[in-house]
Amino acid sequence: MDGANSGIPASRGGSRGAALQAFIAALLVTLLGACTSVGVHTSSQGAFDYGPPAQLQVCVLRTEGVSPERVETLIGAVNKEFAAYGIRVEVPWIRPWDRPGFSHERMLQDVVARELEPPCDRLVAFVDRGAADFLWGLALPEVLGAVDDATHTRGFVVANRASFNQLFMSPAEVTVHEFYHLLGCPHSMALTKCYGQIARLKRHVNAHADEFFPGMDPRGILLLSRLEVGDTLRRDYAAR
């Protein structure tokens, strides 16, 4: 989709299994029309030095139909996936959020417009689904999650099952996928490039608890503070 990352998640497998999973991912792209993958795992995952453990502070907005327990479950899926990189997602706060509109563009715009206040490194909205979403998913491609391209610091995830497309992509899988985008990982057939990206990000995370976990602009330039993130978003908005 224009202006945001979205799609199906990464999955594990060996060389033959990875090829099969990549084929399945491509098939789903064809069938669903709105989905792409950040890639399958490869044997090079263990070849990178990810450095010491680091925390990614993700502040959470949630609609009424998404319980705090549901958020905890989905974050748990991310922590299981990110353990290999020495990254643990922590949630400083969870706040109620009124969905601003039906479209994914409107939801993402609302999250992007919000301040990334300390100690938040990222801001993610968890959204429930209603009857209108179900009917939409029967006939048209739907977006189950998205992350802003300008800074890779804001996004949303559909947290509950309520449509046909989610038979292919569980909310946990979509959450993991979007959190890879929050680390600046692009869509790809394999995660090899992403491994190097994660290692690079972690080299710029200080051990102190108040240190910002960097964002990234579309050119791959690291955004090392919330001030840089805000300036980048303002420039991106002015250029539209």
JSON list of C-alpha atoms in Angstrom, two decimals:
[
{"chain": "A", "resi": 1, "resn": "MET", "atom": "CA", "xyz": [0.00, 0.00, 0.00]},
{"chain": "A", "resi": 2, "resn": "ASP", "atom": "CA", "xyz": [1.16, 3.59, -0.56]},
{"chain": "A", "resi": 3, "resn": "GLY", "atom": "CA", "xyz": [2.84, 5.27, 2.38]},
{"chain": "A", "resi": 4, "resn": "ALA", "atom": "CA", "xyz": [2.88, 2.32, 4.76]},
{"chain": "A", "resi": 5, "resn": "ASN", "atom": "CA", "xyz": [4.20, -1.19, 5.24]},
{"chain": "A", "resi": 6, "resn": "SER", "atom": "CA", "xyz": [1.69, -4.01, 5.55]},
{"chain": "A", "resi": 7, "resn": "GLY", "atom": "CA", "xyz": [1.46, -7.72, 4.88]},
{"chain": "A", "resi": 8, "resn": "ILE", "atom": "CA", "xyz": [1.87, -11.29, 6.00]},
{"chain": "A", "resi": 9, "resn": "PRO", "atom": "CA", "xyz": [4.51, -12.32, 8.54]},
{"chain": "A", "resi": 10, "resn": "ALA", "atom": "CA", "xyz": [7.81, -14.12, 8.46]},
{"chain": "A", "resi": 11, "resn": "SER", "atom": "CA", "xyz": [7.94, -17.86, 9.10]},
{"chain": "A", "resi": 12, "resn": "ARG", "atom": "CA", "xyz": [10.72, -20.30, 9.94]},
{"chain": "A", "resi": 13, "resn": "GLY", "atom": "CA", "xyz": [12.16, -23.08, 7.84]},
{"chain": "A", "resi": 14, "resn": "GLY", "atom": "CA", "xyz": [15.23, -24.64, 6.25]},
{"chain": "A", "resi": 15, "resn": "SER", "atom": "CA", "xyz": [16.31, -24.09, 2.64]},
{"chain": "A", "resi": 16, "resn": "ARG", "atom": "CA", "xyz": [13.66, -26.39, 1.13]},
{"chain": "A", "resi": 17, "resn": "GLY", "atom": "CA", "xyz": [11.07, -25.34, 3.72]},
{"chain": "A", "resi": 18, "resn": "ALA", "atom": "CA", "xyz": [11.96, -21.68, 3.13]},
{"chain": "A", "resi": 19, "resn": "ALA", "atom": "CA", "xyz": [11.39, -22.06, -0.59]},
{"chain": "A", "resi": 20, "resn": "LEU", "atom": "CA", "xyz": [7.99, -23.64, 0.03]},
{"chain": "A", "resi": 21, "resn": "GLN", "atom": "CA", "xyz": [7.05, -20.94, 2.53]},
{"chain": "A", "resi": 22, "resn": "ALA", "atom": "CA", "xyz": [8.15, -18.24, 0.09]},
{"chain": "A", "resi": 23, "resn": "PHE", "atom": "CA", "xyz": [5.94, -19.81, -2.57]},
{"chain": "A", "resi": 24, "resn": "ILE", "atom": "CA", "xyz": [2.99, -19.90, -0.17]},
{"chain": "A", "resi": 25, "resn": "ALA", "atom": "CA", "xyz": [3.62, -16.25, 0.75]},
{"chain": "A", "resi": 26, "resn": "ALA", "atom": "CA", "xyz": [3.65, -15.29, -2.93]},
{"chain": "A", "resi": 27, "resn": "LEU", "atom": "CA", "xyz": [0.45, -17.27, -3.49]},
{"chain": "A", "resi": 28, "resn": "LEU", "atom": "CA", "xyz": [-1.27, -15.43, -0.66]},
{"chain": "A", "resi": 29, "resn": "VAL", "atom": "CA", "xyz": [-0.15, -12.15, -2.16]},
{"chain": "A", "resi": 30, "resn": "THR", "atom": "CA", "xyz": [-1.86, -13.14, -5.39]},
{"chain": "A", "resi": 31, "resn": "LEU", "atom": "CA", "xyz": [-5.01, -14.36, -3.67]},
{"chain": "A", "resi": 32, "resn": "LEU", "atom": "CA", "xyz": [-5.46, -11.54, -1.20]},
{"chain": "A", "resi": 33, "resn": "GLY", "atom": "CA", "xyz": [-4.06, -8.65, -3.18]},
{"chain": "A", "resi": 34, "resn": "ALA", "atom": "CA", "xyz": [-3.10, -6.50, -0.16]},
{"chain": "A", "resi": 35, "resn": "CYS", "atom": "CA", "xyz": [-0.42, -8.60, 1.46]},
{"chain": "A", "resi": 36, "resn": "THR", "atom": "CA", "xyz": [3.32, -9.08, 1.16]},
{"chain": "A", "resi": 37, "resn": "SER", "atom": "CA", "xyz": [5.96, -10.65, 3.37]},
{"chain": "A", "resi": 38, "resn": "VAL", "atom": "CA", "xyz": [9.00, -9.43, 5.26]},
{"chain": "A", "resi": 39, "resn": "GLY", "atom": "CA", "xyz": [10.54, -12.80, 4.31]},
{"chain": "A", "resi": 40, "resn": "VAL", "atom": "CA", "xyz": [11.29, -16.25, 5.61]},
{"chain": "A", "resi": 41, "resn": "HIS", "atom": "CA", "xyz": [14.09, -17.06, 8.02]},
{"chain": "A", "resi": 42, "resn": "THR", "atom": "CA", "xyz": [17.43, -18.21, 6.65]},
{"chain": "A", "resi": 43, "resn": "SER", "atom": "CA", "xyz": [20.50, -19.90, 8.12]},
{"chain": "A", "resi": 44, "resn": "SER", "atom": "CA", "xyz": [22.31, -16.55, 8.27]},
{"chain": "A", "resi": 45, "resn": "GLN", "atom": "CA", "xyz": [20.25, -15.46, 11.28]},
{"chain": "A", "resi": 46, "resn": "GLY", "atom": "CA", "xyz": [22.91, -16.75, 13.66]},
{"chain": "A", "resi": 47, "resn": "ALA", "atom": "CA", "xyz": [25.79, -15.19, 11.71]},
{"chain": "A", "resi": 48, "resn": "PHE", "atom": "CA", "xyz": [25.15, -11.67, 13.02]},
{"chain": "A", "resi": 49, "resn": "ASP", "atom": "CA", "xyz": [26.26, -10.13, 16.31]},
{"chain": "A", "resi": 50, "resn": "TYR", "atom": "CA", "xyz": [23.16, -8.58, 17.83]},
{"chain": "A", "resi": 51, "resn": "GLY", "atom": "CA", "xyz": [25.02, -7.27, 20.87]},
{"chain": "A", "resi": 52, "resn": "PRO", "atom": "CA", "xyz": [23.73, -7.11, 24.45]},
{"chain": "A", "resi": 53, "resn": "PRO", "atom": "CA", "xyz": [20.03, -7.36, 25.36]},
{"chain": "A", "resi": 54, "resn": "ALA", "atom": "CA", "xyz": [17.93, -4.26, 24.65]},
{"chain": "A", "resi": 55, "resn": "GLN", "atom": "CA", "xyz": [14.40, -3.12, 25.37]},
{"chain": "A", "resi": 56, "resn": "LEU", "atom": "CA", "xyz": [11.99, -1.73, 22.78]},
{"chain": "A", "resi": 57, "resn": "GLN", "atom": "CA", "xyz": [9.50, 0.46, 24.62]},
{"chain": "A", "resi": 58, "resn": "VAL", "atom": "CA", "xyz": [6.18, 0.21, 22.76]},
{"chain": "A", "resi": 59, "resn": "CYS", "atom": "CA", "xyz": [3.30, 2.33, 23.99]},
{"chain": "A", "resi": 60, "resn": "VAL", "atom": "CA", "xyz": [-0.12, 0.97, 23.13]},
{"chain": "A", "resi": 61, "resn": "LEU", "atom": "CA", "xyz": [-3.48, 2.40, 22.14]},
{"chain": "A", "resi": 62, "resn": "ARG", "atom": "CA", "xyz": [-6.41, -0.02, 22.10]},
{"chain": "A", "resi": 63, "resn": "THR", "atom": "CA", "xyz": [-10.02, 0.08, 21.01]},
{"chain": "A", "resi": 64, "resn": "GLU", "atom": "CA", "xyz": [-12.70, -1.04, 23.44]},
{"chain": "A", "resi": 65, "resn": "GLY", "atom": "CA", "xyz": [-12.95, -4.51, 21.89]},
{"chain": "A", "resi": 66, "resn": "VAL", "atom": "CA", "xyz": [-9.28, -5.29, 22.51]},
{"chain": "A", "resi": 67, "resn": "SER", "atom": "CA", "xyz": [-8.56, -6.30, 26.10]},
{"chain": "A", "resi": 68, "resn": "PRO", "atom": "CA", "xyz": [-5.26, -5.64, 27.88]},
{"chain": "A", "resi": 69, "resn": "GLU", "atom": "CA", "xyz": [-4.89, -9.42, 28.09]},
{"chain": "A", "resi": 70, "resn": "ARG", "atom": "CA", "xyz": [-5.17, -9.64, 24.30]},
{"chain": "A", "resi": 71, "resn": "VAL", "atom": "CA", "xyz": [-2.45, -7.02, 23.93]},
{"chain": "A", "resi": 72, "resn": "GLU", "atom": "CA", "xyz": [-0.26, -8.99, 26.32]},
{"chain": "A", "resi": 73, "resn": "THR", "atom": "CA", "xyz": [-0.74, -12.16, 24.28]},
{"chain": "A", "resi": 74, "resn": "LEU", "atom": "CA", "xyz": [0.20, -10.47, 21.00]},
{"chain": "A", "resi": 75, "resn": "ILE", "atom": "CA", "xyz": [3.24, -8.77, 22.53]},
{"chain": "A", "resi": 76, "resn": "GLY", "atom": "CA", "xyz": [4.23, -12.17, 23.88]},
{"chain": "A", "resi": 77, "resn": "ALA", "atom": "CA", "xyz": [4.29, -13.53, 20.32]},
{"chain": "A", "resi": 78, "resn": "VAL", "atom": "CA", "xyz": [6.65, -10.72, 19.33]},
{"chain": "A", "resi": 79, "resn": "ASN", "atom": "CA", "xyz": [8.93, -11.34, 22.29]},
{"chain": "A", "resi": 80, "resn": "LYS", "atom": "CA", "xyz": [9.15, -15.01, 21.38]},
{"chain": "A", "resi": 81, "resn": "GLU", "atom": "CA", "xyz": [10.17, -14.07, 17.83]},
{"chain": "A", "resi": 82, "resn": "PHE", "atom": "CA", "xyz": [12.60, -11.32, 18.87]},
{"chain": "A", "resi": 83, "resn": "ALA", "atom": "CA", "xyz": [14.37, -13.33, 21.58]},
{"chain": "A", "resi": 84, "resn": "ALA", "atom": "CA", "xyz": [16.90, -14.46, 18.96]},
{"chain": "A", "resi": 85, "resn": "TYR", "atom": "CA", "xyz": [17.98, -10.81, 18.56]},
{"chain": "A", "resi": 86, "resn": "GLY", "atom": "CA", "xyz": [18.19, -10.03, 22.27]},
{"chain": "A", "resi": 87, "resn": "ILE", "atom": "CA", "xyz": [15.24, -7.62, 21.99]},
{"chain": "A", "resi": 88, "resn": "ARG", "atom": "CA", "xyz": [12.44, -7.55, 24.53]},
{"chain": "A", "resi": 89, "resn": "VAL", "atom": "CA", "xyz": [9.33, -5.46, 23.95]},
{"chain": "A", "resi": 90, "resn": "GLU", "atom": "CA", "xyz": [8.13, -3.65, 27.05]},
{"chain": "A", "resi": 91, "resn": "VAL", "atom": "CA", "xyz": [4.83, -1.74, 27.27]},
{"chain": "A", "resi": 92, "resn": "PRO", "atom": "CA", "xyz": [5.12, 1.43, 29.41]},
{"chain": "A", "resi": 93, "resn": "TRP", "atom": "CA", "xyz": [1.40, 2.15, 29.13]},
{"chain": "A", "resi": 94, "resn": "ILE", "atom": "CA", "xyz": [-1.85, 1.08, 27.48]},
{"chain": "A", "resi": 95, "resn": "ARG", "atom": "CA", "xyz": [-4.50, 3.73, 26.80]},
{"chain": "A", "resi": 96, "resn": "PRO", "atom": "CA", "xyz": [-8.02, 3.60, 25.34]},
{"chain": "A", "resi": 97, "resn": "TRP", "atom": "CA", "xyz": [-8.38, 4.71, 21.74]},
{"chain": "A", "resi": 98, "resn": "ASP", "atom": "CA", "xyz": [-11.43, 5.53, 19.64]},
{"chain": "A", "resi": 99, "resn": "ARG", "atom": "CA", "xyz": [-11.04, 4.25, 16.11]},
{"chain": "A", "resi": 100, "resn": "PRO", "atom": "CA", "xyz": [-11.02, 7.42, 13.96]},
{"chain": "A", "resi": 101, "resn": "GLY", "atom": "CA", "xyz": [-12.48, 5.86, 10.82]},
{"chain": "A", "resi": 102, "resn": "PHE", "atom": "CA", "xyz": [-13.03, 2.75, 8.77]},
{"chain": "A", "resi": 103, "resn": "SER", "atom": "CA", "xyz": [-10.07, 2.86, 6.38]},
{"chain": "A", "resi": 104, "resn": "HIS", "atom": "CA", "xyz": [-6.54, 1.80, 7.23]},
{"chain": "A", "resi": 105, "resn": "GLU", "atom": "CA", "xyz": [-5.28, 5.16, 5.95]},
{"chain": "A", "resi": 106, "resn": "ARG", "atom": "CA", "xyz": [-7.37, 7.07, 8.46]},
{"chain": "A", "resi": 107, "resn": "MET", "atom": "CA", "xyz": [-6.31, 4.83, 11.35]},
{"chain": "A", "resi": 108, "resn": "LEU", "atom": "CA", "xyz": [-2.62, 5.12, 10.52]},
{"chain": "A", "resi": 109, "resn": "GLN", "atom": "CA", "xyz": [-2.88, 8.89, 10.07]},
{"chain": "A", "resi": 110, "resn": "ASP", "atom": "CA", "xyz": [-4.35, 9.21, 13.55]},
{"chain": "A", "resi": 111, "resn": "VAL", "atom": "CA", "xyz": [-1.50, 7.26, 15.15]},
{"chain": "A", "resi": 112, "resn": "VAL", "atom": "CA", "xyz": [1.20, 9.08, 13.16]},
{"chain": "A", "resi": 113, "resn": "ALA", "atom": "CA", "xyz": [-0.23, 12.45, 14.25]},
{"chain": "A", "resi": 114, "resn": "ARG", "atom": "CA", "xyz": [0.27, 11.59, 17.93]},
{"chain": "A", "resi": 115, "resn": "GLU", "atom": "CA", "xyz": [3.35, 12.59, 19.90]},
{"chain": "A", "resi": 116, "resn": "LEU", "atom": "CA", "xyz": [5.96, 9.94, 20.60]},
{"chain": "A", "resi": 117, "resn": "GLU", "atom": "CA", "xyz": [6.32, 10.86, 24.24]},
{"chain": "A", "resi": 118, "resn": "PRO", "atom": "CA", "xyz": [9.00, 9.47, 26.58]},
{"chain": "A", "resi": 119, "resn": "PRO", "atom": "CA", "xyz": [9.60, 6.69, 27.33]},
{"chain": "A", "resi": 120, "resn": "CYS", "atom": "CA", "xyz": [7.93, 5.44, 24.13]},
{"chain": "A", "resi": 121, "resn": "ASP", "atom": "CA", "xyz": [10.19, 4.23, 21.32]},
{"chain": "A", "resi": 122, "resn": "ARG", "atom": "CA", "xyz": [7.18, 3.19, 19.24]},
{"chain": "A", "resi": 123, "resn": "LEU", "atom": "CA", "xyz": [3.42, 3.79, 19.29]},
{"chain": "A", "resi": 124, "resn": "VAL", "atom": "CA", "xyz": [1.06, 1.03, 18.14]},
{"chain": "A", "resi": 125, "resn": "ALA", "atom": "CA", "xyz": [-2.74, 0.92, 18.06]},
{"chain": "A", "resi": 126, "resn": "PHE", "atom": "CA", "xyz": [-4.48, -2.45, 18.50]},
{"chain": "A", "resi": 127, "resn": "VAL", "atom": "CA", "xyz": [-7.82, -2.50, 16.69]},
{"chain": "A", "resi": 128, "resn": "ASP", "atom": "CA", "xyz": [-10.84, -4.80, 16.95]},
{"chain": "A", "resi": 129, "resn": "ARG", "atom": "CA", "xyz": [-13.11, -5.77, 14.09]},
{"chain": "A", "resi": 130, "resn": "GLY", "atom": "CA", "xyz": [-16.83, -5.25, 13.62]},
{"chain": "A", "resi": 131, "resn": "ALA", "atom": "CA", "xyz": [-19.55, -6.44, 11.24]},
{"chain": "A", "resi": 132, "resn": "ALA", "atom": "CA", "xyz": [-18.59, -3.90, 8.57]},
{"chain": "A", "resi": 133, "resn": "ASP", "atom": "CA", "xyz": [-15.01, -5.17, 8.58]},
{"chain": "A", "resi": 134, "resn": "PHE", "atom": "CA", "xyz": [-16.25, -8.73, 8.19]},
{"chain": "A", "resi": 135, "resn": "LEU", "atom": "CA", "xyz": [-18.35, -7.82, 5.15]},
{"chain": "A", "resi": 136, "resn": "TRP", "atom": "CA", "xyz": [-15.47, -5.86, 3.63]},
{"chain": "A", "resi": 137, "resn": "GLY", "atom": "CA", "xyz": [-13.14, -8.85, 4.03]},
{"chain": "A", "resi": 138, "resn": "LEU", "atom": "CA", "xyz": [-15.55, -11.11, 2.14]},
{"chain": "A", "resi": 139, "resn": "ALA", "atom": "CA", "xyz": [-15.39, -9.04, -1.02]},
{"chain": "A", "resi": 140, "resn": "LEU", "atom": "CA", "xyz": [-12.30, -6.82, -1.01]},
{"chain": "A", "resi": 141, "resn": "PRO", "atom": "CA", "xyz": [-8.66, -6.90, 0.12]},
{"chain": "A", "resi": 142, "resn": "GLU", "atom": "CA", "xyz": [-8.22, -5.60, 3.63]},
{"chain": "A", "resi": 143, "resn": "VAL", "atom": "CA", "xyz": [-5.20, -4.32, 5.50]},
{"chain": "A", "resi": 144, "resn": "LEU", "atom": "CA", "xyz": [-4.59, -6.09, 8.81]},
{"chain": "A", "resi": 145, "resn": "GLY", "atom": "CA", "xyz": [-1.75, -3.85, 9.95]},
{"chain": "A", "resi": 146, "resn": "ALA", "atom": "CA", "xyz": [0.49, -1.02, 8.81]},
{"chain": "A", "resi": 147, "resn": "VAL", "atom": "CA", "xyz": [3.58, 0.97, 9.85]},
{"chain": "A", "resi": 148, "resn": "ASP", "atom": "CA", "xyz": [4.57, 4.46, 8.70]},
{"chain": "A", "resi": 149, "resn": "ASP", "atom": "CA", "xyz": [7.34, 4.51, 6.09]},
{"chain": "A", "resi": 150, "resn": "ALA", "atom": "CA", "xyz": [8.77, 7.89, 7.11]},
{"chain": "A", "resi": 151, "resn": "THR", "atom": "CA", "xyz": [10.14, 6.85, 10.52]},
{"chain": "A", "resi": 152, "resn": "HIS", "atom": "CA", "xyz": [9.02, 3.24, 11.22]},
{"chain": "A", "resi": 153, "resn": "THR", "atom": "CA", "xyz": [7.87, 4.34, 14.69]},
{"chain": "A", "resi": 154, "resn": "ARG", "atom": "CA", "xyz": [4.05, 4.24, 14.48]},
{"chain": "A", "resi": 155, "resn": "GLY", "atom": "CA", "xyz": [1.58, 1.63, 13.35]},
{"chain": "A", "resi": 156, "resn": "PHE", "atom": "CA", "xyz": [-1.57, -0.35, 13.95]},
{"chain": "A", "resi": 157, "resn": "VAL", "atom": "CA", "xyz": [-2.51, -4.03, 14.14]},
{"chain": "A", "resi": 158, "resn": "VAL", "atom": "CA", "xyz": [-5.86, -5.77, 13.87]},
{"chain": "A", "resi": 159, "resn": "ALA", "atom": "CA", "xyz": [-5.94, -7.69, 17.15]},
{"chain": "A", "resi": 160, "resn": "ASN", "atom": "CA", "xyz": [-9.03, -9.89, 16.81]},
{"chain": "A", "resi": 161, "resn": "ARG", "atom": "CA", "xyz": [-10.22, -12.40, 14.23]},
{"chain": "A", "resi": 162, "resn": "ALA", "atom": "CA", "xyz": [-13.32, -11.34, 12.32]},
{"chain": "A", "resi": 163, "resn": "SER", "atom": "CA", "xyz": [-12.70, -11.80, 8.61]},
{"chain": "A", "resi": 164, "resn": "PHE", "atom": "CA", "xyz": [-11.92, -14.43, 5.97]},
{"chain": "A", "resi": 165, "resn": "ASN", "atom": "CA", "xyz": [-8.40, -13.08, 5.39]},
{"chain": "A", "resi": 166, "resn": "GLN", "atom": "CA", "xyz": [-7.48, -13.83, 8.99]},
{"chain": "A", "resi": 167, "resn": "LEU", "atom": "CA", "xyz": [-7.85, -17.53, 8.28]},
{"chain": "A", "resi": 168, "resn": "PHE", "atom": "CA", "xyz": [-4.54, -17.12, 6.44]},
{"chain": "A", "resi": 169, "resn": "MET", "atom": "CA", "xyz": [-2.90, -14.65, 8.83]},
{"chain": "A", "resi": 170, "resn": "SER", "atom": "CA", "xyz": [-3.57, -14.85, 12.54]},
{"chain": "A", "resi": 171, "resn": "PRO", "atom": "CA", "xyz": [-3.44, -11.65, 14.60]},
{"chain": "A", "resi": 172, "resn": "ALA", "atom": "CA", "xyz": [-0.27, -12.94, 16.29]},
{"chain": "A", "resi": 173, "resn": "GLU", "atom": "CA", "xyz": [1.41, -13.47, 12.92]},
{"chain": "A", "resi": 174, "resn": "VAL", "atom": "CA", "xyz": [0.34, -10.05, 11.69]},
{"chain": "A", "resi": 175, "resn": "THR", "atom": "CA", "xyz": [1.64, -8.45, 14.89]},
{"chain": "A", "resi": 176, "resn": "VAL", "atom": "CA", "xyz": [5.06, -10.07, 14.47]},
{"chain": "A", "resi": 177, "resn": "HIS", "atom": "CA", "xyz": [5.12, -8.94, 10.85]},
{"chain": "A", "resi": 178, "resn": "GLU", "atom": "CA", "xyz": [4.34, -5.32, 11.69]},
{"chain": "A", "resi": 179, "resn": "PHE", "atom": "CA", "xyz": [6.87, -5.28, 14.53]},
{"chain": "A", "resi": 180, "resn": "TYR", "atom": "CA", "xyz": [9.55, -6.29, 12.04]},
{"chain": "A", "resi": 181, "resn": "HIS", "atom": "CA", "xyz": [8.54, -3.17, 10.10]},
{"chain": "A", "resi": 182, "resn": "LEU", "atom": "CA", "xyz": [8.95, -1.18, 13.33]},
{"chain": "A", "resi": 183, "resn": "LEU", "atom": "CA", "xyz": [12.61, -2.26, 13.19]},
{"chain": "A", "resi": 184, "resn": "GLY", "atom": "CA", "xyz": [12.87, -0.90, 9.65]},
{"chain": "A", "resi": 185, "resn": "CYS", "atom": "CA", "xyz": [12.74, -4.28, 7.91]},
{"chain": "A", "resi": 186, "resn": "PRO", "atom": "CA", "xyz": [11.37, -4.04, 4.35]},
{"chain": "A", "resi": 187, "resn": "HIS", "atom": "CA", "xyz": [9.23, -6.45, 2.41]},
{"chain": "A", "resi": 188, "resn": "SER", "atom": "CA", "xyz": [11.38, -9.24, 1.00]},
{"chain": "A", "resi": 189, "resn": "MET", "atom": "CA", "xyz": [11.41, -12.93, 0.16]},
{"chain": "A", "resi": 190, "resn": "ALA", "atom": "CA", "xyz": [14.01, -13.62, 2.89]},
{"chain": "A", "resi": 191, "resn": "LEU", "atom": "CA", "xyz": [14.95, -12.00, 6.21]},
{"chain": "A", "resi": 192, "resn": "THR", "atom": "CA", "xyz": [18.70, -11.96, 5.54]},
{"chain": "A", "resi": 193, "resn": "LYS", "atom": "CA", "xyz": [18.88, -8.19, 4.98]},
{"chain": "A", "resi": 194, "resn": "CYS", "atom": "CA", "xyz": [16.67, -7.67, 7.99]},
{"chain": "A", "resi": 195, "resn": "TYR", "atom": "CA", "xyz": [19.14, -9.45, 10.29]},
{"chain": "A", "resi": 196, "resn": "GLY", "atom": "CA", "xyz": [21.84, -6.95, 9.41]},
{"chain": "A", "resi": 197, "resn": "GLN", "atom": "CA", "xyz": [19.39, -4.10, 9.88]},
{"chain": "A", "resi": 198, "resn": "ILE", "atom": "CA", "xyz": [18.47, -5.26, 13.39]},
{"chain": "A", "resi": 199, "resn": "ALA", "atom": "CA", "xyz": [22.14, -5.64, 14.34]},
{"chain": "A", "resi": 200, "resn": "ARG", "atom": "CA", "xyz": [22.79, -2.11, 13.09]},
{"chain": "A", "resi": 201, "resn": "LEU", "atom": "CA", "xyz": [19.92, -0.65, 15.09]},
{"chain": "A", "resi": 202, "resn": "LYS", "atom": "CA", "xyz": [21.04, -2.38, 18.25]},
{"chain": "A", "resi": 203, "resn": "ARG", "atom": "CA", "xyz": [24.57, -0.96, 17.96]},
{"chain": "A", "resi": 204, "resn": "HIS", "atom": "CA", "xyz": [23.00, 2.46, 18.51]},
{"chain": "A", "resi": 205, "resn": "VAL", "atom": "CA", "xyz": [20.98, 1.56, 21.61]},
{"chain": "A", "resi": 206, "resn": "ASN", "atom": "CA", "xyz": [22.60, 2.64, 24.85]},
{"chain": "A", "resi": 207, "resn": "ALA", "atom": "CA", "xyz": [22.33, 0.41, 27.91]},
{"chain": "A", "resi": 208, "resn": "HIS", "atom": "CA", "xyz": [20.60, 3.18, 29.88]},
{"chain": "A", "resi": 209, "resn": "ALA", "atom": "CA", "xyz": [16.86, 2.76, 30.34]},
{"chain": "A", "resi": 210, "resn": "ASP", "atom": "CA", "xyz": [16.05, 6.23, 28.95]},
{"chain": "A", "resi": 211, "resn": "GLU", "atom": "CA", "xyz": [17.91, 5.72, 25.67]},
{"chain": "A", "resi": 212, "resn": "PHE", "atom": "CA", "xyz": [15.82, 5.90, 22.51]},
{"chain": "A", "resi": 213, "resn": "PHE", "atom": "CA", "xyz": [15.63, 2.80, 20.30]},
{"chain": "A", "resi": 214, "resn": "PRO", "atom": "CA", "xyz": [16.34, 4.35, 16.87]},
{"chain": "A", "resi": 215, "resn": "GLY", "atom": "CA", "xyz": [13.82, 4.72, 14.11]},
{"chain": "A", "resi": 216, "resn": "MET", "atom": "CA", "xyz": [14.69, 4.83, 10.41]},
{"chain": "A", "resi": 217, "resn": "ASP", "atom": "CA", "xyz": [13.79, 7.01, 7.44]},
{"chain": "A", "resi": 218, "resn": "PRO", "atom": "CA", "xyz": [13.05, 5.64, 3.92]},
{"chain": "A", "resi": 219, "resn": "ARG", "atom": "CA", "xyz": [16.72, 6.03, 2.89]},
{"chain": "A", "resi": 220, "resn": "GLY", "atom": "CA", "xyz": [17.92, 3.88, 5.77]},
{"chain": "A", "resi": 221, "resn": "ILE", "atom": "CA", "xyz": [19.23, 6.80, 7.84]},
{"chain": "A", "resi": 222, "resn": "LEU", "atom": "CA", "xyz": [18.84, 6.14, 11.56]},
{"chain": "A", "resi": 223, "resn": "LEU", "atom": "CA", "xyz": [16.73, 8.53, 13.62]},
{"chain": "A", "resi": 224, "resn": "LEU", "atom": "CA", "xyz": [18.49, 8.61, 16.97]},
{"chain": "A", "resi": 225, "resn": "SER", "atom": "CA", "xyz": [16.06, 10.72, 19.01]},
{"chain": "A", "resi": 226, "resn": "ARG", "atom": "CA", "xyz": [12.37, 11.53, 19.28]},
{"chain": "A", "resi": 227, "resn": "LEU", "atom": "CA", "xyz": [13.25, 15.04, 18.06]},
{"chain": "A", "resi": 228, "resn": "GLU", "atom": "CA", "xyz": [14.73, 13.61, 14.84]},
{"chain": "A", "resi": 229, "resn": "VAL", "atom": "CA", "xyz": [11.65, 11.41, 14.42]},
{"chain": "A", "resi": 230, "resn": "GLY", "atom": "CA", "xyz": [9.34, 14.41, 14.80]},
{"chain": "A", "resi": 231, "resn": "ASP", "atom": "CA", "xyz": [11.34, 16.54, 12.35]},
{"chain": "A", "resi": 232, "resn": "THR", "atom": "CA", "xyz": [11.31, 13.73, 9.78]},
{"chain": "A", "resi": 233, "resn": "LEU", "atom": "CA", "xyz": [7.54, 13.31, 10.05]},
{"chain": "A", "resi": 234, "resn": "ARG", "atom": "CA", "xyz": [7.01, 17.06, 9.60]},
{"chain": "A", "resi": 235, "resn": "ARG", "atom": "CA", "xyz": [9.19, 17.09, 6.48]},
{"chain": "A", "resi": 236, "resn": "ASP", "atom": "CA", "xyz": [7.36, 14.06, 5.11]},
{"chain": "A", "resi": 237, "resn": "TYR", "atom": "CA", "xyz": [3.98, 15.70, 5.70]},
{"chain": "A", "resi": 238, "resn": "ALA", "atom": "CA", "xyz": [5.12, 18.97, 4.08]},
{"chain": "A", "resi": 239, "resn": "ALA", "atom": "CA", "xyz": [6.30, 17.08, 0.99]},
{"chain": "A", "resi": 240, "resn": "ARG", "atom": "CA", "xyz": [2.94, 15.39, 0.38]}
]
